[in-house]
Amino acid sequence: VGKSMATARYNAIINNLRVIQNQKQLWMAENKKGESDTPTESDLAPYFNSGKFPAAVMNETYNINPCGQNPTATIPSRLNMGKKAIEAGGQVTLDEN
């Protein structure tokens, strides 16, 4: 049960990262920004449903990063998904998929 819950949390975080990346691309195109520009949460808010940044799954911190780089999430506690584990303080990235 623990591994399946950890996997579900991981997948929810990955989904949030995909949403953030998509909204960054929209912001970048609409505002004629370059790959080195970094939007803030408030810059991206209009691009999210109901104007809200994605909710944290397990109190993770989302790092928006510059437009030319995928967002990441720093997790506060260990995610043990069987063969794969991410330690507390580790990062979840879209590059892993």
mmCIF file of C-alpha atoms in Angstrom:
data_model
loop_
_atom_site.group_PDB
_atom_site.id
_atom_site.type_symbol
_atom_site.label_atom_id
_atom_site.label_comp_id
_atom_site.label_asym_id
_atom_site.label_seq_id
_atom_site.Cartn_x
_atom_site.Cartn_y
_atom_site.Cartn_z
ATOM 1 C CA VAL A 1 0.000 0.000 0.000
ATOM 2 C CA GLY A 2 2.835 2.380 0.897
ATOM 3 C CA LYS A 3 4.579 1.966 -2.457
ATOM 4 C CA SER A 4 1.377 2.518 -4.410
ATOM 5 C CA MET A 5 0.623 5.693 -2.408
ATOM 6 C CA ALA A 6 4.168 6.944 -3.037
ATOM 7 C CA THR A 7 3.787 6.212 -6.754
ATOM 8 C CA ALA A 8 0.451 8.054 -6.841
ATOM 9 C CA ARG A 9 2.041 11.076 -5.127
ATOM 10 C CA TYR A 10 4.982 10.993 -7.530
ATOM 11 C CA ASN A 11 2.631 10.843 -10.536
ATOM 12 C CA ALA A 12 0.563 13.756 -9.187
ATOM 13 C CA ILE A 13 3.732 15.837 -8.770
ATOM 14 C CA ILE A 14 4.832 14.957 -12.325
ATOM 15 C CA ASN A 15 1.398 16.014 -13.588
ATOM 16 C CA ASN A 16 1.713 19.352 -11.753
ATOM 17 C CA LEU A 17 5.163 19.847 -13.302
ATOM 18 C CA ARG A 18 3.720 19.209 -16.779
ATOM 19 C CA VAL A 19 0.968 21.751 -16.159
ATOM 20 C CA ILE A 20 3.491 24.334 -14.924
ATOM 21 C CA GLN A 21 5.707 23.725 -17.971
ATOM 22 C CA ASN A 22 2.764 24.121 -20.356
ATOM 23 C CA GLN A 23 1.698 27.380 -18.703
ATOM 24 C CA LYS A 24 5.291 28.672 -18.825
ATOM 25 C CA GLN A 25 5.311 28.063 -22.577
ATOM 26 C CA LEU A 26 2.037 29.965 -22.979
ATOM 27 C CA TRP A 27 3.353 32.847 -20.839
ATOM 28 C CA MET A 28 6.590 32.925 -22.809
ATOM 29 C CA ALA A 29 4.813 33.057 -26.195
ATOM 30 C CA GLU A 30 2.163 35.552 -25.156
ATOM 31 C CA ASN A 31 4.653 37.912 -23.490
ATOM 32 C CA LYS A 32 7.432 37.499 -26.073
ATOM 33 C CA LYS A 33 9.878 36.220 -23.470
ATOM 34 C CA GLY A 34 13.059 34.251 -24.069
ATOM 35 C CA GLU A 35 14.327 30.982 -22.674
ATOM 36 C CA SER A 36 16.354 32.797 -19.996
ATOM 37 C CA ASP A 37 13.292 34.610 -18.604
ATOM 38 C CA THR A 38 11.722 33.216 -15.449
ATOM 39 C CA PRO A 39 8.039 33.833 -14.683
ATOM 40 C CA THR A 40 6.751 34.136 -11.130
ATOM 41 C CA GLU A 41 3.740 32.311 -9.714
ATOM 42 C CA SER A 42 1.719 35.497 -10.117
ATOM 43 C CA ASP A 43 2.847 35.811 -13.772
ATOM 44 C CA LEU A 44 1.540 32.304 -14.438
ATOM 45 C CA ALA A 45 -1.653 32.564 -12.344
ATOM 46 C CA PRO A 46 -3.870 33.772 -15.233
ATOM 47 C CA TYR A 47 -2.926 30.663 -17.227
ATOM 48 C CA PHE A 48 -4.090 28.166 -14.588
ATOM 49 C CA ASN A 49 -7.656 27.007 -14.022
ATOM 50 C CA SER A 50 -9.293 29.410 -11.553
ATOM 51 C CA GLY A 51 -6.068 31.440 -11.499
ATOM 52 C CA LYS A 52 -4.408 29.181 -8.941
ATOM 53 C CA PHE A 53 -0.974 27.589 -9.059
ATOM 54 C CA PRO A 54 -1.198 23.772 -8.734
ATOM 55 C CA ALA A 55 -1.692 22.606 -5.155
ATOM 56 C CA ALA A 56 1.135 20.759 -3.429
ATOM 57 C CA VAL A 57 0.627 17.014 -3.068
ATOM 58 C CA MET A 58 2.962 16.430 -0.112
ATOM 59 C CA ASN A 59 4.135 19.929 0.820
ATOM 60 C CA GLU A 60 6.656 19.966 -2.017
ATOM 61 C CA THR A 61 8.096 23.229 -3.271
ATOM 62 C CA TYR A 62 7.791 23.919 -6.974
ATOM 63 C CA ASN A 63 10.748 25.596 -8.660
ATOM 64 C CA ILE A 64 9.491 27.324 -11.807
ATOM 65 C CA ASN A 65 12.979 27.835 -13.325
ATOM 66 C CA PRO A 66 13.733 29.786 -16.522
ATOM 67 C CA CYS A 67 11.576 29.088 -19.569
ATOM 68 C CA GLY A 68 14.331 27.106 -21.260
ATOM 69 C CA GLN A 69 14.490 24.690 -18.333
ATOM 70 C CA ASN A 70 11.835 22.321 -16.992
ATOM 71 C CA PRO A 71 10.309 23.084 -13.595
ATOM 72 C CA THR A 72 11.276 20.878 -10.653
ATOM 73 C CA ALA A 73 9.748 19.993 -7.296
ATOM 74 C CA THR A 74 11.706 19.644 -4.057
ATOM 75 C CA ILE A 75 10.089 17.048 -1.802
ATOM 76 C CA PRO A 76 10.127 17.273 2.013
ATOM 77 C CA SER A 77 10.050 13.548 2.744
ATOM 78 C CA ARG A 78 11.240 10.321 1.133
ATOM 79 C CA LEU A 79 9.227 8.790 -1.701
ATOM 80 C CA ASN A 80 9.823 5.038 -1.852
ATOM 81 C CA MET A 81 8.397 3.555 -5.026
ATOM 82 C CA GLY A 82 10.013 0.141 -4.924
ATOM 83 C CA LYS A 83 13.071 0.073 -7.181
ATOM 84 C CA LYS A 84 13.075 3.840 -7.312
ATOM 85 C CA ALA A 85 13.261 6.132 -4.296
ATOM 86 C CA ILE A 86 13.730 9.874 -3.942
ATOM 87 C CA GLU A 87 15.210 10.993 -0.648
ATOM 88 C CA ALA A 88 13.861 13.852 1.458
ATOM 89 C CA GLY A 89 15.092 17.120 -0.004
ATOM 90 C CA GLY A 90 15.433 15.472 -3.414
ATOM 91 C CA GLN A 91 14.058 16.759 -6.664
ATOM 92 C CA VAL A 92 11.364 15.417 -8.919
ATOM 93 C CA THR A 93 11.922 16.437 -12.522
ATOM 94 C CA LEU A 94 10.212 15.952 -15.851
ATOM 95 C CA ASP A 95 13.560 14.784 -17.257
ATOM 96 C CA GLU A 96 13.168 11.485 -15.360
ATOM 97 C CA ASN A 97 10.292 10.367 -17.583
#
